[in-house]
């Protein structure tokens, strides 16, 4: 566990395949990717203390959701059971997202063992298109991972540029294979020293599309009366994946799936102590 430091960012690289643990763009699946310079291959360390010692939780630096286990059979060509990105709401969720990290006995290689005793496993050694990440009981070199620390950068990265959201209607249904994702956004503005959660602190609106750029503009429009001369780019939105989930800066477009889901967002304004302590990974650092 000494390679994992609370609230710091890391990558996990398969020692055999040399690919990285990746939070897929649908916000649900977990796979392997060769891309190193991506927030989808960056994970935030969350150390959870229990009576029998510390446990490791990892949440995606892209979407904030936690690396979790399931008992769903892995797809054809994979071993064990599926992993997934999931929210952290209650005790049942906690059991699915807790890991123990142990050294494999040589170099800096680690194994990640779930509460159920299954190990995080890469796939695709002989069939490279099988890129899913699973958990399995059968020991294999594909369970060996290298931990790469990611340094912090100064200030938040710029958002991805705006993407077009087609207007609803008959023609869009005919021309677009998939419907435009629509979500319920529930957001609150943090106090200067950090968020204070109350029952009535949330503002709710419906948002269509995936553009994080448009989402920030819409949030800024709704709190314009308190911005005190600040612009939308002076805001950082943090997503909270579940009631027990930690806040994660949201700087990539929203997941491609999730129609009808609710996204919980805490907004921080520049030139406040709470804004200044947010940690952002420098995914381009060597």
Coordinates of C-alpha atoms in Angstrom, one line a residue:
X1 CA 0.0 0.0 0.0
X2 CA 3.0 2.3 0.3
X3 CA 2.9 3.1 -3.4
X4 CA -0.5 4.7 -3.0
X5 CA -0.9 8.1 -1.3
X6 CA -4.3 9.5 -0.4
X7 CA -5.7 12.0 -3.0
X8 CA -2.7 11.6 -5.3
X9 CA -3.1 10.5 -8.9
X10 CA -1.6 7.3 -10.4
X11 CA -1.7 5.1 -13.5
X12 CA -1.8 1.3 -13.3
X13 CA 0.1 -0.4 -16.2
X14 CA -0.1 -4.0 -17.0
X15 CA 3.4 -5.5 -16.7
X16 CA 2.7 -8.0 -19.4
X17 CA 0.8 -6.0 -22.0
X18 CA 2.3 -2.6 -21.2
X19 CA -1.2 -1.0 -21.4
X20 CA -3.0 1.1 -18.9
X21 CA -6.1 0.7 -16.8
X22 CA -8.7 2.9 -18.6
X23 CA -12.1 4.3 -17.6
X24 CA -14.1 3.9 -20.8
X25 CA -16.0 6.9 -22.3
X26 CA -19.4 5.3 -21.5
X27 CA -18.7 5.9 -17.8
X28 CA -19.4 2.2 -17.1
X29 CA -16.8 -0.2 -18.5
X30 CA -13.1 -0.6 -17.6
X31 CA -10.6 -1.6 -20.2
X32 CA -6.9 -1.4 -21.3
X33 CA -5.5 1.5 -23.3
X34 CA -2.1 2.4 -24.8
X35 CA -2.9 6.1 -24.2
X36 CA -0.8 7.5 -21.4
X37 CA -1.6 11.2 -21.7
X38 CA -5.3 10.9 -20.9
X39 CA -7.4 11.6 -17.9
X40 CA -9.2 8.3 -18.6
X41 CA -6.0 6.4 -17.6
X42 CA -5.5 8.5 -14.5
X43 CA -7.0 7.4 -11.2
X44 CA -7.3 9.2 -7.8
X45 CA -6.2 7.3 -4.7
X46 CA -8.8 7.2 -1.9
X47 CA -7.5 5.5 1.3
X48 CA -10.4 4.2 3.5
X49 CA -9.5 3.3 7.1
X50 CA -11.3 0.4 8.7
X51 CA -10.7 -1.5 12.0
X52 CA -8.5 -4.1 10.2
X53 CA -6.4 -1.5 8.4
X54 CA -6.4 0.7 5.3
X55 CA -8.1 -0.2 2.1
X56 CA -7.5 1.2 -1.3
X57 CA -10.2 2.8 -3.4
X58 CA -9.5 4.2 -6.9
X59 CA -11.8 6.7 -8.7
X60 CA -11.4 7.9 -12.2
X61 CA -9.9 11.3 -12.8
X62 CA -12.2 11.6 -15.8
X63 CA -15.6 10.8 -14.4
X64 CA -15.1 10.3 -10.7
X65 CA -16.6 6.8 -10.6
X66 CA -14.9 4.1 -8.6
X67 CA -13.1 0.9 -9.9
X68 CA -15.5 -1.8 -8.8
X69 CA -16.0 -5.6 -9.0
X70 CA -19.0 -7.5 -10.1
X71 CA -20.1 -11.1 -10.2
X72 CA -21.2 -10.8 -13.9
X73 CA -19.4 -13.3 -16.1
X74 CA -16.6 -11.7 -18.2
X75 CA -17.2 -11.4 -22.0
X76 CA -16.2 -14.3 -24.3
X77 CA -12.4 -14.5 -24.5
X78 CA -11.9 -12.9 -21.1
X79 CA -11.3 -14.6 -17.7
X80 CA -13.2 -14.3 -14.5
X81 CA -15.9 -11.6 -13.9
X82 CA -16.3 -8.1 -15.2
X83 CA -15.1 -4.9 -13.5
X84 CA -17.0 -1.6 -13.9
X85 CA -17.0 2.0 -13.0
X86 CA -19.6 2.6 -10.2
X87 CA -20.9 5.1 -7.7
X88 CA -20.0 4.9 -4.0
X89 CA -23.3 5.4 -2.2
X90 CA -23.5 2.9 0.7
X91 CA -21.9 -0.1 2.5
X92 CA -22.8 -2.4 -0.4
X93 CA -21.0 -0.2 -2.8
X94 CA -18.0 0.1 -0.5
X95 CA -17.5 -3.7 -0.4
X96 CA -17.4 -3.7 -4.2
X97 CA -14.8 -0.9 -4.6
X98 CA -12.3 -1.8 -1.8
X99 CA -8.9 -3.3 -2.7
X100 CA -5.8 -4.4 -0.9
X101 CA -2.5 -3.8 -2.7
X102 CA 0.3 -6.3 -2.2
X103 CA 3.8 -6.4 -3.7
X104 CA 4.3 -9.4 -6.0
X105 CA 7.7 -10.1 -4.5
X106 CA 10.0 -8.4 -7.1
X107 CA 10.6 -4.9 -8.4
X108 CA 7.7 -2.5 -7.8
X109 CA 5.0 -4.8 -9.1
X110 CA 1.7 -5.0 -7.2
X111 CA -1.4 -7.1 -7.2
X112 CA -4.8 -5.7 -6.3
X113 CA -7.1 -8.0 -4.4
X114 CA -10.7 -7.4 -3.9
X115 CA -12.6 -8.0 -0.6
X116 CA -14.0 -11.2 -2.2
X117 CA -10.4 -12.4 -2.7
X118 CA -10.3 -12.0 -6.5
X119 CA -7.4 -10.2 -8.3
X120 CA -7.6 -7.4 -10.9
X121 CA -6.6 -9.0 -14.2
X122 CA -5.7 -7.7 -17.7
X123 CA -6.8 -9.6 -20.8
X124 CA -5.7 -9.9 -24.4
X125 CA -2.3 -11.5 -24.1
X126 CA -3.0 -13.7 -27.2
X127 CA -6.1 -12.0 -28.6
X128 CA -5.3 -8.3 -28.4
X129 CA -8.8 -7.1 -29.2
X130 CA -9.9 -8.6 -25.8
X131 CA -9.1 -5.4 -23.8
X132 CA -11.5 -5.8 -20.9
X133 CA -10.3 -5.7 -17.3
X134 CA -11.7 -8.4 -15.0
X135 CA -11.2 -10.0 -11.6
X136 CA -10.3 -13.7 -11.2
X137 CA -9.1 -16.3 -8.7
X138 CA -6.6 -18.0 -11.0
X139 CA -3.2 -16.5 -10.4
X140 CA -1.6 -15.2 -13.6
X141 CA 1.2 -12.8 -14.7
X142 CA -1.7 -10.7 -16.2
X143 CA -2.5 -9.7 -12.6
X144 CA 0.8 -7.9 -12.2
X145 CA 0.6 -4.1 -12.3
X146 CA 3.1 -1.3 -12.1
X147 CA 2.1 1.9 -10.3
X148 CA 3.1 5.2 -12.0
X149 CA 2.6 8.3 -9.9
X150 CA 1.3 11.4 -11.8
X151 CA 2.5 14.8 -10.6
X152 CA 0.1 17.6 -10.0
X153 CA -0.1 20.6 -12.4
X154 CA -0.6 24.2 -11.6
X155 CA -4.2 25.0 -11.9
X156 CA -6.9 23.2 -13.9
X157 CA -6.5 22.2 -17.5
X158 CA -8.6 23.9 -20.2
X159 CA -11.9 22.3 -21.1
X160 CA -12.5 20.4 -24.3
X161 CA -14.0 22.6 -27.0
X162 CA -17.8 22.8 -27.4
X163 CA -19.4 19.9 -29.3
X164 CA -22.7 20.2 -31.2
X165 CA -25.8 18.8 -29.7
X166 CA -28.5 18.2 -32.4
X167 CA -32.0 19.6 -31.8
X168 CA -34.6 17.1 -30.7
X169 CA -37.3 16.2 -33.2
X170 CA -38.2 13.8 -36.0
X171 CA -35.3 14.5 -38.3
X172 CA -32.7 14.0 -35.5
X173 CA -34.3 10.7 -34.6
X174 CA -34.1 9.6 -38.3
X175 CA -30.5 10.7 -38.8
X176 CA -28.9 9.9 -35.5
X177 CA -28.5 6.2 -34.5
X178 CA -28.3 6.9 -30.8
X179 CA -30.5 9.4 -28.9
X180 CA -28.9 12.5 -27.4
X181 CA -28.1 11.8 -23.7
X182 CA -30.3 13.8 -21.4
X183 CA -29.4 14.1 -17.7
X184 CA -30.7 15.7 -14.6
X185 CA -28.0 18.1 -13.2
X186 CA -28.0 18.8 -9.5
X187 CA -25.4 21.4 -8.5
X188 CA -24.4 23.6 -5.6
X189 CA -21.9 26.4 -5.2
X190 CA -19.2 25.7 -2.7
X191 CA -18.5 28.1 0.2
X192 CA -15.1 29.8 -0.1
X193 CA -13.6 27.3 2.3
X194 CA -15.4 24.2 1.0
X195 CA -18.8 22.8 0.4
X196 CA -21.4 22.7 3.1
X197 CA -24.1 20.1 2.2
X198 CA -27.6 20.7 3.2
X199 CA -31.0 19.4 2.0
X200 CA -31.8 22.6 0.2
X201 CA -28.4 23.5 -1.2
X202 CA -28.9 21.9 -4.6
X203 CA -30.2 23.5 -7.8
X204 CA -31.7 21.2 -10.5
X205 CA -32.0 21.5 -14.2
X206 CA -32.3 19.2 -17.3
X207 CA -29.2 19.1 -19.6
X208 CA -29.0 17.6 -23.1
X209 CA -25.8 16.4 -24.7
X210 CA -22.3 15.7 -23.5
X211 CA -20.4 19.0 -23.8
X212 CA -18.7 19.9 -20.6
X213 CA -18.1 23.3 -22.2
X214 CA -21.8 24.0 -22.6
X215 CA -22.5 22.6 -19.2
X216 CA -20.1 25.0 -17.5
X217 CA -21.7 27.9 -19.4
X218 CA -25.1 26.9 -18.3
X219 CA -24.1 26.6 -14.7
X220 CA -22.3 30.0 -14.9
X221 CA -25.5 31.5 -16.3
X222 CA -27.5 30.2 -13.4
X223 CA -25.2 31.7 -10.7
X224 CA -24.2 34.9 -12.6
X225 CA -25.6 37.0 -9.7
X226 CA -22.8 35.7 -7.3
X227 CA -19.9 35.6 -9.7
X228 CA -18.6 39.0 -8.8
X229 CA -17.0 39.8 -12.1
X230 CA -15.8 36.2 -12.7
X231 CA -16.4 34.5 -16.0
X232 CA -17.3 30.9 -16.7
X233 CA -13.7 29.9 -17.1
X234 CA -13.1 31.0 -13.5
X235 CA -15.2 28.1 -12.3
X236 CA -14.3 24.5 -11.7
X237 CA -17.0 21.9 -11.6
X238 CA -16.4 18.8 -9.5
X239 CA -18.5 15.7 -9.9
X240 CA -19.5 13.5 -7.0
X241 CA -20.1 9.8 -7.8
X242 CA -22.4 8.8 -5.0
X243 CA -23.1 10.2 -1.6
X244 CA -19.8 8.8 -0.3
X245 CA -17.8 9.6 -3.4
X246 CA -15.0 12.1 -3.3
X247 CA -15.1 15.2 -5.6
X248 CA -13.4 15.0 -8.9
X249 CA -12.8 18.0 -11.2
X250 CA -14.9 17.6 -14.4
X251 CA -12.9 18.7 -17.4
X252 CA -13.8 16.1 -20.1
X253 CA -17.1 15.7 -21.9
X254 CA -19.7 13.7 -20.1
X255 CA -20.0 10.0 -20.5
X256 CA -21.6 8.7 -23.7
X257 CA -24.1 6.6 -21.8
X258 CA -26.2 7.5 -18.7
X259 CA -29.5 8.6 -20.3
X260 CA -31.8 9.8 -17.5
X261 CA -29.2 9.6 -14.8
X262 CA -28.6 12.4 -12.2
X263 CA -25.2 14.1 -12.1
X264 CA -24.2 15.7 -8.8
X265 CA -21.8 18.7 -9.2
X266 CA -20.1 21.1 -6.8
X267 CA -18.9 24.3 -8.3
X268 CA -15.8 26.1 -7.0
X269 CA -15.0 29.8 -7.8
X270 CA -11.4 31.0 -8.5
X271 CA -9.6 33.1 -5.9
X272 CA -11.1 31.0 -3.0
X273 CA -9.2 28.7 -0.6
X274 CA -11.4 25.7 -1.7
X275 CA -10.6 26.3 -5.4
X276 CA -6.8 26.6 -4.7
X277 CA -6.6 23.2 -2.9
X278 CA -8.1 21.2 -5.8
X279 CA -5.6 18.8 -7.2
X280 CA -5.2 18.3 -11.0
X281 CA -3.0 15.7 -12.6
X282 CA -0.4 16.6 -15.2
X283 CA -1.0 13.7 -17.6
X284 CA 1.5 15.1 -20.0
X285 CA 4.4 15.0 -17.6
X286 CA 7.2 12.4 -18.3

